[in-house]
XYZ file of C-alpha atoms in Angstrom:
703
model
C 57.079 -112.248 -24.197
C 59.361 -114.047 -26.361
C 59.676 -116.974 -23.829
C 55.874 -116.972 -23.517
C 55.384 -117.490 -27.198
C 57.950 -120.402 -27.493
C 55.763 -123.128 -25.939
C 52.972 -122.191 -28.265
C 54.908 -121.824 -31.157
C 56.333 -125.345 -30.282
C 52.563 -126.829 -29.495
C 51.466 -125.153 -32.999
C 54.087 -127.020 -34.855
C 53.229 -130.204 -32.726
C 49.634 -129.857 -33.743
C 50.181 -129.465 -37.015
C 52.535 -132.510 -37.073
C 49.898 -134.341 -35.307
C 47.315 -132.909 -37.900
C 49.362 -134.248 -41.003
C 49.976 -137.630 -39.059
C 46.028 -137.837 -38.618
C 45.526 -136.829 -42.269
C 47.873 -139.717 -43.356
C 46.202 -142.326 -41.084
C 42.944 -141.375 -41.932
C 43.840 -141.994 -45.795
C 45.375 -145.103 -45.065
C 43.143 -146.859 -42.499
C 39.301 -146.216 -43.305
C 38.575 -148.270 -40.670
C 40.278 -146.372 -37.684
C 37.961 -143.577 -38.964
C 35.106 -145.695 -38.862
C 36.037 -146.798 -35.218
C 36.361 -143.337 -34.181
C 33.130 -142.518 -35.766
C 31.528 -145.333 -33.384
C 33.679 -144.141 -30.544
C 31.688 -140.719 -30.777
C 28.228 -142.132 -31.361
C 28.901 -144.100 -28.469
C 29.614 -141.275 -26.410
C 26.714 -139.421 -27.516
C 24.358 -142.496 -26.458
C 26.048 -142.795 -23.311
C 25.528 -138.942 -22.208
C 21.802 -139.424 -23.927
C 20.912 -142.864 -21.911
C 22.647 -141.102 -18.905
C 19.699 -138.675 -18.555
C 17.113 -141.175 -19.321
C 18.468 -143.249 -16.310
C 18.577 -140.286 -14.049
C 14.933 -139.629 -14.873
C 13.936 -143.354 -14.193
C 15.942 -143.045 -11.112
C 13.989 -139.938 -10.125
C 10.688 -142.028 -10.476
C 12.211 -144.699 -8.055
C 12.933 -142.144 -5.882
C 9.351 -140.837 -6.223
C 8.251 -144.398 -5.450
C 10.497 -144.769 -2.412
C 9.631 -141.461 -1.022
C 6.006 -142.277 -1.523
C 6.536 -145.607 0.205
C 8.446 -143.842 3.045
C 5.543 -141.458 3.648
C 2.933 -144.777 3.621
C 5.180 -146.668 6.126
C 4.885 -143.400 8.511
C 2.355 -143.159 11.090
C -0.795 -141.258 10.170
C -4.216 -141.162 8.712
C -5.179 -142.289 5.273
C -6.385 -138.157 4.749
C -2.776 -137.409 5.714
C -1.207 -139.905 3.541
C -3.901 -139.052 0.444
C -2.705 -135.242 0.946
C 0.996 -136.018 0.761
C 0.428 -138.212 -2.275
C -1.727 -135.778 -4.135
C 1.303 -133.297 -3.715
C 3.571 -136.033 -5.359
C 1.163 -136.709 -8.000
C 0.381 -132.756 -8.880
C 3.793 -132.024 -8.866
C 5.004 -134.500 -11.583
C 3.253 -134.019 -15.061
C 4.030 -137.555 -16.200
C 1.855 -139.361 -13.115
C -1.415 -140.289 -14.050
C -2.489 -142.604 -11.221
C -0.707 -143.171 -7.886
C -2.130 -146.259 -5.751
C -1.059 -148.035 -2.450
C -1.415 -151.514 -1.625
C -1.474 -153.559 1.606
C 0.661 -156.620 2.216
C -1.897 -158.914 0.682
C -1.916 -156.602 -2.352
C -5.386 -155.160 -1.643
C -5.827 -151.492 -2.713
C -5.694 -148.875 0.439
C -5.294 -145.475 -1.427
C -5.824 -144.282 -5.110
C -5.441 -140.757 -6.665
C -6.165 -139.909 -10.060
C -4.626 -136.997 -12.210
C -7.309 -134.474 -12.461
C -6.777 -133.978 -16.121
C -6.305 -137.334 -17.595
C -6.137 -139.712 -14.553
C -10.206 -140.558 -14.657
C -10.010 -141.445 -18.188
C -7.025 -143.792 -17.954
C -8.764 -145.455 -14.852
C -11.920 -146.756 -16.766
C -9.877 -149.530 -18.801
C -7.963 -152.144 -17.378
C -5.237 -150.122 -15.667
C -6.280 -150.335 -12.307
C -6.031 -154.495 -12.060
C -2.547 -153.959 -14.061
C -1.365 -151.748 -11.493
C -2.443 -154.258 -8.921
C -0.878 -156.859 -10.509
C 2.570 -154.541 -10.699
C 2.124 -153.899 -6.721
C 1.848 -157.801 -6.041
C 5.202 -158.632 -8.197
C 6.761 -155.593 -6.063
C 5.828 -157.425 -2.926
C 7.680 -160.391 -3.943
C 10.775 -158.522 -4.214
C 13.013 -156.498 -1.609
C 11.663 -152.967 -0.552
C 13.321 -150.278 -2.926
C 13.634 -152.639 -6.117
C 11.670 -151.006 -9.095
C 9.305 -153.582 -10.927
C 7.841 -152.247 -14.229
C 5.070 -153.222 -16.368
C 4.509 -153.974 -19.850
C 3.088 -151.056 -22.158
C -0.426 -150.460 -21.271
C -3.113 -150.691 -23.684
C -2.018 -150.399 -27.262
C 1.518 -152.271 -27.689
C 3.000 -148.931 -28.729
C 1.757 -147.188 -25.811
C 3.846 -145.134 -23.234
C 1.882 -145.815 -20.282
C 3.689 -148.120 -17.686
C 3.453 -149.125 -14.318
C 6.015 -148.507 -11.841
C 5.618 -150.147 -8.387
C 7.954 -150.836 -5.354
C 7.476 -152.734 -1.760
C 7.166 -150.243 1.344
C 10.013 -150.760 3.858
C 9.686 -154.271 5.668
C 7.762 -154.416 9.160
C 8.995 -157.897 10.677
C 10.901 -159.198 8.083
C 8.200 -158.530 5.276
C 6.940 -155.670 3.179
C 4.551 -153.843 4.562
C 2.822 -153.071 1.430
C 3.458 -151.368 -2.081
C 3.052 -148.297 -4.065
C 2.760 -148.260 -7.570
C 2.409 -145.386 -10.035
C 0.985 -144.920 -13.692
C 3.865 -143.059 -15.858
C 3.776 -141.495 -19.134
C 7.318 -142.472 -19.954
C 6.912 -140.521 -23.429
C 9.254 -137.379 -22.310
C 11.594 -139.516 -20.415
C 13.040 -140.675 -23.816
C 13.509 -137.295 -25.649
C 17.427 -137.221 -25.331
C 17.274 -140.487 -27.172
C 15.482 -139.157 -30.267
C 17.640 -136.173 -30.064
C 20.821 -138.363 -30.903
C 18.885 -140.145 -33.534
C 17.969 -136.936 -35.397
C 20.836 -137.569 -37.639
C 18.847 -139.066 -40.875
C 21.520 -141.592 -41.083
C 20.792 -142.862 -37.933
C 17.930 -145.300 -36.718
C 16.907 -145.982 -33.301
C 15.895 -149.383 -31.242
C 14.284 -148.763 -27.985
C 13.643 -152.246 -25.793
C 11.589 -152.121 -23.013
C 12.094 -153.768 -19.709
C 10.013 -156.664 -21.047
C 11.746 -157.302 -24.206
C 9.554 -155.396 -26.799
C 10.374 -152.536 -28.969
C 8.877 -149.423 -27.828
C 7.114 -146.760 -29.980
C 10.252 -144.604 -30.079
C 11.910 -147.306 -32.027
C 12.556 -147.109 -35.991
C 9.512 -149.075 -37.718
C 11.616 -151.185 -39.787
C 14.070 -152.076 -37.002
C 11.286 -152.836 -34.784
C 9.803 -155.163 -37.286
C 12.999 -157.062 -37.862
C 13.499 -157.394 -34.099
C 9.988 -159.228 -34.043
C 10.895 -161.191 -37.049
C 14.352 -162.493 -35.656
C 13.012 -165.985 -34.489
C 11.918 -166.894 -38.215
C 14.235 -164.349 -40.354
C 17.273 -163.899 -38.180
C 19.671 -165.718 -40.701
C 19.110 -162.793 -43.076
C 20.563 -160.232 -40.461
C 23.193 -161.537 -38.496
C 24.495 -158.562 -37.030
C 21.558 -157.294 -36.159
C 20.426 -160.661 -34.329
C 23.722 -160.672 -32.322
C 23.202 -156.892 -31.165
C 19.385 -157.748 -30.189
C 20.911 -160.692 -28.446
C 23.096 -158.403 -26.420
C 20.369 -155.945 -25.649
C 18.145 -158.786 -24.100
C 21.388 -159.718 -22.160
C 21.732 -155.886 -21.130
C 25.284 -155.611 -22.653
C 26.966 -152.318 -23.722
C 29.068 -152.214 -26.810
C 28.972 -151.871 -30.674
C 29.254 -153.902 -33.577
C 29.831 -153.317 -37.421
C 27.253 -154.393 -40.230
C 27.855 -155.496 -43.807
C 26.425 -153.713 -46.395
C 23.991 -155.803 -47.332
C 22.623 -156.468 -44.110
C 22.468 -152.418 -43.766
C 20.251 -152.178 -46.487
C 17.849 -154.914 -45.342
C 17.419 -152.751 -42.280
C 16.498 -149.460 -44.170
C 20.222 -147.945 -43.701
C 21.148 -147.361 -47.211
C 23.595 -149.117 -49.094
C 26.762 -148.805 -46.892
C 28.332 -150.134 -44.036
C 26.777 -149.264 -40.634
C 27.638 -149.434 -36.769
C 25.553 -150.450 -34.208
C 25.920 -148.947 -30.555
C 24.241 -150.274 -27.880
C 23.890 -149.837 -24.211
C 21.386 -150.791 -21.273
C 19.712 -148.497 -19.206
C 19.386 -150.029 -15.704
C 16.850 -149.576 -13.381
C 16.941 -150.643 -9.481
C 16.077 -154.012 -8.930
C 17.740 -155.829 -12.041
C 15.577 -154.949 -14.812
C 16.659 -152.783 -17.552
C 15.516 -151.016 -20.818
C 18.113 -151.060 -23.705
C 18.647 -148.800 -26.532
C 20.515 -149.201 -29.890
C 21.466 -146.741 -32.392
C 22.146 -148.254 -36.138
C 24.245 -145.099 -37.848
C 25.049 -145.531 -41.658
C 28.693 -144.970 -42.806
C 27.373 -143.633 -46.109
C 28.069 -140.025 -45.161
C 31.352 -140.520 -43.764
C 32.512 -142.429 -46.738
C 31.300 -139.502 -49.083
C 32.855 -136.965 -46.949
C 36.046 -138.716 -46.308
C 38.039 -137.553 -48.782
C 36.891 -134.175 -48.631
C 37.381 -134.161 -45.114
C 41.214 -135.323 -45.579
C 41.667 -132.122 -48.026
C 39.858 -129.869 -45.771
C 41.679 -131.219 -42.487
C 45.117 -130.785 -44.300
C 44.228 -127.096 -45.797
C 42.834 -126.365 -42.018
C 45.697 -127.805 -40.114
C 47.673 -124.491 -40.146
C 44.822 -122.391 -38.942
C 43.637 -124.802 -36.171
C 47.372 -124.922 -34.693
C 47.019 -121.226 -34.453
C 43.217 -121.512 -32.847
C 44.112 -124.517 -30.747
C 46.160 -122.684 -28.355
C 43.529 -119.911 -27.212
C 40.720 -122.477 -27.955
C 42.103 -124.660 -25.267
C 42.646 -121.988 -22.556
C 39.172 -120.954 -23.284
C 37.743 -124.737 -23.001
C 39.780 -124.969 -19.634
C 38.302 -122.035 -18.279
C 34.779 -122.743 -19.639
C 34.851 -126.515 -18.203
C 35.848 -125.181 -14.762
C 33.117 -122.606 -14.891
C 30.487 -124.789 -16.065
C 31.322 -127.547 -13.272
C 31.219 -124.653 -10.844
C 27.662 -123.629 -12.390
C 26.434 -127.091 -12.499
C 27.397 -127.745 -8.633
C 25.797 -124.368 -8.064
C 22.764 -125.652 -9.947
C 22.578 -128.710 -7.867
C 22.884 -127.002 -4.428
C 20.220 -124.612 -5.574
C 17.704 -126.910 -6.662
C 18.496 -128.944 -3.362
C 17.844 -126.111 -1.641
C 14.738 -125.276 -3.443
C 13.502 -128.977 -2.766
C 14.207 -128.887 1.082
C 12.318 -125.360 1.196
C 9.340 -126.829 -0.897
C 8.914 -129.761 1.064
C 9.503 -127.997 4.341
C 6.557 -125.695 3.434
C 4.143 -128.399 2.585
C 4.971 -129.766 5.707
C 4.305 -126.592 7.577
C 1.040 -125.745 5.549
C -0.152 -129.275 6.442
C 0.127 -129.433 10.075
C -2.804 -128.516 12.312
C -0.987 -125.902 14.408
C -0.268 -122.670 13.566
C 3.509 -121.722 13.044
C 4.707 -117.987 12.844
C 8.431 -117.266 11.768
C 9.708 -113.801 13.525
C 12.812 -112.137 12.291
C 15.867 -110.943 14.891
C 14.001 -107.663 15.017
C 10.533 -109.302 16.067
C 9.000 -108.924 12.597
C 6.874 -111.590 11.010
C 8.943 -113.512 7.941
C 6.452 -116.123 7.498
C 3.582 -118.023 8.519
C 1.886 -121.384 7.513
C -1.437 -122.029 6.091
C -3.322 -122.393 9.508
C -2.445 -118.872 10.618
C -2.501 -117.210 7.111
C -6.463 -118.035 6.886
C -7.006 -116.173 10.327
C -4.885 -113.117 10.104
C -4.464 -110.031 8.109
C -2.915 -110.103 4.670
C -0.663 -107.242 5.498
C 0.759 -108.890 8.711
C 4.056 -110.551 7.037
C 6.594 -107.714 7.654
C 4.843 -106.154 10.334
C 5.439 -106.515 13.883
C 3.998 -109.297 16.098
C 0.690 -107.424 17.367
C -0.388 -107.223 13.410
C -0.747 -110.971 13.394
C -3.606 -110.433 15.930
C -5.122 -107.136 15.498
C -8.325 -108.581 17.697
C -6.246 -109.523 20.731
C -6.069 -106.836 23.710
C -2.608 -105.688 24.281
C -2.096 -107.374 27.628
C -2.265 -110.654 25.348
C 0.114 -109.268 23.076
C 2.583 -108.511 25.669
C 2.523 -111.714 26.893
C 3.410 -113.024 23.514
C 6.355 -110.747 23.311
C 7.455 -111.756 26.725
C 7.199 -115.386 25.675
C 9.229 -114.793 22.547
C 11.871 -112.701 24.640
C 12.130 -115.303 27.166
C 12.949 -118.082 24.437
C 15.613 -116.103 22.900
C 17.157 -114.868 26.057
C 17.426 -118.200 27.536
C 18.164 -120.026 24.088
C 15.616 -122.830 24.978
C 11.771 -123.306 24.112
C 9.215 -121.459 26.341
C 5.769 -122.590 26.449
C 2.405 -121.629 27.809
C -0.066 -124.725 28.294
C -4.061 -124.215 28.153
C -3.998 -120.591 28.593
C -7.525 -118.956 28.068
C -6.636 -116.068 25.449
C -8.684 -113.795 23.167
C -6.066 -114.271 20.076
C -8.679 -113.940 17.354
C -11.478 -112.263 19.109
C -13.366 -115.039 21.152
C -11.573 -116.111 24.010
C -10.237 -119.476 23.566
C -8.034 -122.136 24.979
C -4.264 -122.171 23.291
C -0.973 -123.695 23.732
C 1.878 -121.188 22.984
C 5.175 -122.410 21.922
C 8.289 -120.072 21.299
C 11.207 -121.831 19.783
C 14.712 -119.974 19.220
C 16.402 -120.774 16.256
C 20.278 -120.595 15.246
C 21.227 -116.813 14.734
C 22.902 -117.437 11.590
C 19.685 -116.770 9.887
C 18.307 -113.306 10.689
C 15.035 -113.843 9.058
C 13.765 -116.921 10.854
C 14.984 -116.296 14.457
C 12.240 -117.488 16.438
C 9.241 -119.740 15.382
C 5.877 -119.240 17.330
C 3.648 -122.475 17.576
C -0.267 -121.475 18.111
C -2.340 -124.720 19.152
C -5.921 -123.972 19.140
C -7.774 -126.220 21.871
C -11.029 -124.561 21.701
C -12.570 -127.745 19.994
C -10.746 -129.976 22.112
C -12.437 -128.525 25.282
C -15.642 -128.373 23.825
C -15.282 -132.378 22.928
C -14.281 -132.871 26.313
C -17.400 -130.841 27.669
C -19.576 -132.846 25.303
C -17.853 -136.131 26.701
C -18.638 -134.834 30.577
C -22.401 -134.252 29.407
C -22.474 -137.749 27.650
C -21.378 -139.366 30.985
C -23.524 -137.369 33.188
C -26.496 -138.389 30.560
C -25.633 -142.092 30.822
C -25.539 -142.137 34.793
C -28.964 -140.057 34.729
C -30.480 -142.705 32.496
C -29.433 -145.180 34.817
C -30.513 -143.768 38.001
C -33.977 -142.891 36.322
C -34.611 -146.452 35.468
C -33.935 -147.185 39.128
C -36.168 -144.543 40.630
C -38.929 -145.253 38.242
C -39.066 -149.088 38.901
C -38.744 -148.600 42.811
C -41.152 -145.572 43.001
C -43.659 -146.449 40.475
C -45.254 -149.457 42.118
C -45.953 -147.810 45.609
C -47.325 -145.068 43.901
C -49.581 -146.781 42.487
C -50.553 -148.460 45.299
C -51.220 -145.070 47.215
C -53.244 -143.712 44.202
C -55.531 -146.650 44.205
C -56.291 -146.490 47.997
C -56.605 -142.739 47.648
C -59.283 -142.882 44.866
C -60.927 -145.636 47.057
C -61.240 -143.304 50.162
C -62.392 -140.161 47.869
C -65.060 -142.701 46.606
C -66.249 -143.572 49.858
C -66.254 -139.781 51.219
C -67.845 -138.430 47.989
C -67.177 -134.765 46.614
C -69.230 -133.146 49.436
C -67.219 -134.337 52.435
C -64.766 -131.824 54.105
C -61.763 -134.041 53.374
C -62.631 -134.712 49.706
C -60.592 -131.723 48.258
C -57.624 -132.715 50.379
C -57.920 -136.486 49.036
C -58.256 -135.036 45.300
C -54.900 -133.401 45.901
C -53.346 -136.181 46.806
C -54.373 -137.991 43.832
C -53.327 -134.834 41.617
C -49.837 -134.564 43.074
C -49.455 -138.523 42.510
C -50.412 -138.153 38.996
C -48.049 -135.428 38.532
C -45.274 -137.594 40.549
C -46.140 -140.605 37.790
C -45.939 -138.374 34.948
C -42.531 -137.179 35.913
C -41.573 -141.386 36.456
C -43.151 -141.898 32.806
C -40.899 -138.973 31.394
C -37.861 -140.703 33.327
C -38.593 -144.301 31.936
C -38.759 -142.948 28.352
C -35.725 -140.940 28.697
C -33.814 -144.127 30.342
C -35.163 -146.515 27.296
C -34.345 -144.138 24.622
C -32.480 -146.507 21.954
C -31.192 -145.876 18.468
C -34.298 -146.614 16.313
C -35.086 -148.094 12.834
C -35.812 -145.256 10.404
C -37.641 -145.060 7.503
C -38.682 -141.983 5.081
C -41.348 -139.828 6.699
C -43.056 -136.782 5.149
C -42.431 -133.688 7.541
C -45.606 -131.775 6.148
C -48.159 -134.228 7.469
C -46.655 -134.702 10.996
C -46.146 -130.925 11.240
C -49.775 -130.578 10.463
C -51.178 -133.090 12.819
C -48.735 -131.063 15.294
C -50.279 -127.767 14.678
C -53.950 -129.049 15.206
C -52.769 -130.781 18.579
C -51.526 -127.530 19.798
C -53.692 -125.224 18.228
C -56.329 -125.587 20.957
C -53.859 -125.007 23.766
C -51.988 -121.837 21.920
C -55.450 -120.332 21.547
C -56.541 -120.967 25.436
C -52.943 -119.165 26.090
C -53.638 -116.402 23.559
C -50.564 -117.424 21.881
C -50.679 -117.259 18.072
C -49.400 -120.557 16.309
C -47.867 -120.414 12.607
C -46.976 -123.297 10.285
C -44.671 -122.847 7.384
C -43.492 -126.353 6.204
C -43.751 -126.973 2.427
C -45.017 -130.180 0.844
C -42.263 -129.847 -1.360
C -39.548 -131.102 1.061
C -37.603 -134.311 0.927
C -38.728 -137.319 3.450
C -36.600 -137.300 6.438
C -34.778 -140.375 7.541
C -37.056 -140.921 11.014
C -39.183 -142.775 13.154
C -42.341 -140.830 12.835
C -43.624 -140.962 16.583
C -40.204 -139.519 17.897
C -40.357 -136.783 15.316
C -43.797 -135.603 16.505
C -42.071 -135.847 20.115
C -39.815 -133.491 19.058
C -41.620 -131.000 17.344
C -44.388 -131.124 20.545
C -41.870 -130.714 22.777
C -40.278 -127.637 21.218
C -43.376 -125.801 20.303
C -44.799 -126.353 23.889
C -41.688 -125.135 25.009
C -42.011 -121.781 22.779
C -45.722 -121.533 23.763
C -44.872 -121.549 27.730
C -41.880 -119.122 26.936
C -44.481 -116.493 25.391
C -47.331 -114.320 27.271
C -50.516 -113.542 25.978
C -50.190 -112.174 22.284
C -46.850 -113.983 21.953
C -45.947 -115.708 18.504
C -44.750 -119.241 17.854
C -43.561 -120.086 14.227
C -42.882 -123.796 13.073
C -41.287 -123.947 9.853
C -38.612 -125.778 7.591
C -36.072 -125.596 4.631
C -34.606 -127.729 2.174
C -31.100 -128.922 2.673
C -28.521 -126.263 2.391
C -31.078 -124.044 0.436
C -30.838 -126.582 -2.730
C -33.844 -128.057 -4.523
C -36.254 -130.430 -2.858
C -34.787 -133.376 -4.908
C -31.119 -133.337 -3.030
C -30.635 -134.963 0.197
C -28.657 -133.400 3.182
C -29.851 -132.075 6.551
C -33.299 -130.405 6.554
C -33.662 -127.302 8.919
C -36.635 -127.408 11.176
C -37.180 -124.111 12.967
C -39.110 -123.221 16.048
C -39.115 -119.541 16.909
C -40.755 -117.422 19.457
C -40.633 -113.923 20.503
C -41.315 -114.764 24.249
C -38.786 -114.122 27.308
C -35.594 -115.687 25.716
C -32.823 -117.453 27.973
C -30.357 -115.898 29.987
C -27.066 -116.094 28.447
C -25.479 -118.071 31.609
C -27.908 -120.825 30.961
C -27.830 -121.556 26.966
C -25.147 -124.218 27.638
C -27.313 -126.101 30.198
C -31.000 -126.030 28.792
C -30.257 -129.583 27.204
C -29.065 -130.980 30.601
C -31.551 -133.467 32.609
C -33.592 -131.687 35.485
C -32.567 -128.187 34.241
C -35.559 -125.812 33.765
C -36.020 -122.212 33.873
C -39.846 -122.518 35.038
C -41.092 -122.313 38.084
C -41.211 -124.911 40.858
C -43.838 -127.526 39.922
C -44.061 -126.435 36.215
C -41.786 -128.603 34.485
C -39.486 -131.633 35.195
C -36.317 -130.519 33.109
C -36.417 -133.561 30.779
C -38.227 -132.419 27.786
C -35.450 -130.916 25.984
C -33.143 -133.426 27.106
C -35.179 -136.031 25.354
C -35.235 -133.946 22.421
C -31.219 -133.870 22.110
C -31.202 -137.618 22.719
C -34.016 -138.221 20.101
C -32.256 -135.722 17.509
C -28.861 -136.906 17.942
C -30.180 -140.958 17.550
C -31.341 -139.734 14.039
C -27.627 -138.228 13.182
C -29.083 -134.898 13.300
C -27.644 -131.846 15.618
C -29.660 -128.928 17.490
C -28.608 -125.278 17.246
C -29.795 -122.773 20.138
C -30.144 -118.850 19.488
C -31.668 -116.608 22.073
C -31.597 -113.214 23.521
C -33.352 -112.522 27.129
C -36.684 -110.418 26.010
C -36.171 -111.039 22.479
C -36.934 -114.795 22.159
C -35.688 -117.886 21.090
C -34.951 -119.681 17.959
C -34.369 -123.633 17.924
C -33.010 -125.002 14.740
C -32.882 -128.780 14.204
C -30.976 -130.082 11.192
C -32.699 -133.396 10.372
C -30.898 -135.992 7.728
C -33.087 -136.128 4.816
C -33.797 -139.996 3.372
C -31.173 -140.891 0.756
C -33.019 -141.222 -2.590
C -33.720 -144.894 -3.812
C -30.880 -144.403 -6.540
C -28.270 -143.613 -3.958
C -29.450 -146.715 -1.897
C -28.940 -148.908 -5.218
C -25.425 -147.650 -5.602
C -24.610 -148.121 -1.995
C -25.552 -151.639 -2.408
């Protein structure tokens, strides 16, 4: 124990001697004390500017990250979602915009709280100007703008060029940043009443964080710089981006508002990638140092012995604390990196169109992305695989388990491609992929990727149907052209013969049957020609109610002949439709006649309409036209064929199968769509969603 105390006593003695020497030096050399004072202030300023530089570098990293996102393949909607996530993650960002290689704007996202207000002024042109200047610099360099708005505004634009393609930038990304919070560490450094701050922006002008007196002198240096030569030298070094400190005379310090005492100016740059920099200077009066100098000397002399005893324990504590602080900083850095990576991974998984489900080593669900989360129960996480698909039959769930087990057993991905599975109730087409991961993390042992191909298959079916309709159209035009003329000649000859024979002749009824059948073939040919000539039409605003009433009057007698009740419910207050009136009437007539054909005596047919989305009549969107009957209905296996050419459920000779096909073409050519509901024996409901005409105010706005 004695030998352990000896070094401590020697250290205390040495520290005491050093303390006495320091006291002597302080008393003899005030300049050295001021130098130490300046060094301490320099260290504080360096620490504060380091935090500011890291914050500005974070903005640069965000810009470069956004640039990398925009350079990756993807649609504008995908890029917009990624940039929206960045805009909402950083509260200081107000507007993010991207530009092409010519400086024209591609995408623009505004902060929901203040972005729209800021974008009303000259902000957007100044952002575009910053982007054009960024395009003239290498990718990755940060271009900053002068303060936007008022001279003392904290708003600035920072921009960078996207990665180069074929030797030149592919575009640029710019962000409007509120930089006020970035410089909070500098305000803390100058919280001392004896200190003043001068913060010069990248374009050489003082910011609003600067002391008003210093900022005013900085602007007057060109005319009155001789009165404050030391401050003028500091300003010149700030513009050059130098780091250092300079003493200021007593009279100069007084002019600068620092009191009647010598002052020290400490300055350093805050560099931004690309060569530009901010500059910060703190001017500190030594008045307090002078007044406390003598008291400090006596206090140091009285405390030297106590400090000597305390320093040993404090040195050990500081060493341990520094080691612990370094370990904590490193742990925090790793934790932040892991959190950032986790956040980024989660966002990527949530925005991919396929469903992703993570399974633990024991086969339980540990995580799902947003696509699957919307289609599975909330209680599925933590449950077995079957809980994710409660509507799936047991054989389907067994196939999923077998797929996962095969992937884990063979240590390679396993897939089921284009399988018809009832995963979510109704049967659909799916691609399933089981991807085994490393066994180090038991919580995420396997990924199950679910790609829903149902919509893709539906689009393929529509494409095949469109090709079929196009082929039928060409065929129809040829048939109508080649057969129509000979039929006309035959009918003329038959009428001539009937006229010669007279109605009383035994062969007269037979010739009349020939004429009747030729007329039937001619009607079919006319329908074929109408089908083949159907083109996109020029539409205009058309009131629906008058046309619906005309259709009602046209078909009322026929409905009464068939003893079918025909009802009309079309309000006059509906918005006008964007339509060709003749084709709109043709659609209503065909649908109403089909409904009457489906009803027996005593049946009911109702023609009605409702405003878009149930909203007021003044809005515009899709108006719902509904033709409902209580007839025989359509068999379930025929629902997908009723709009195909030449398909009909009527008896031979009672229909051509082209009426609903032409209805579908007319509706599609007008930008609408058809919905069909039918139950055998219960009736049929055909809903036509027809675009309403755009109001005149909207047209003027669009022009």
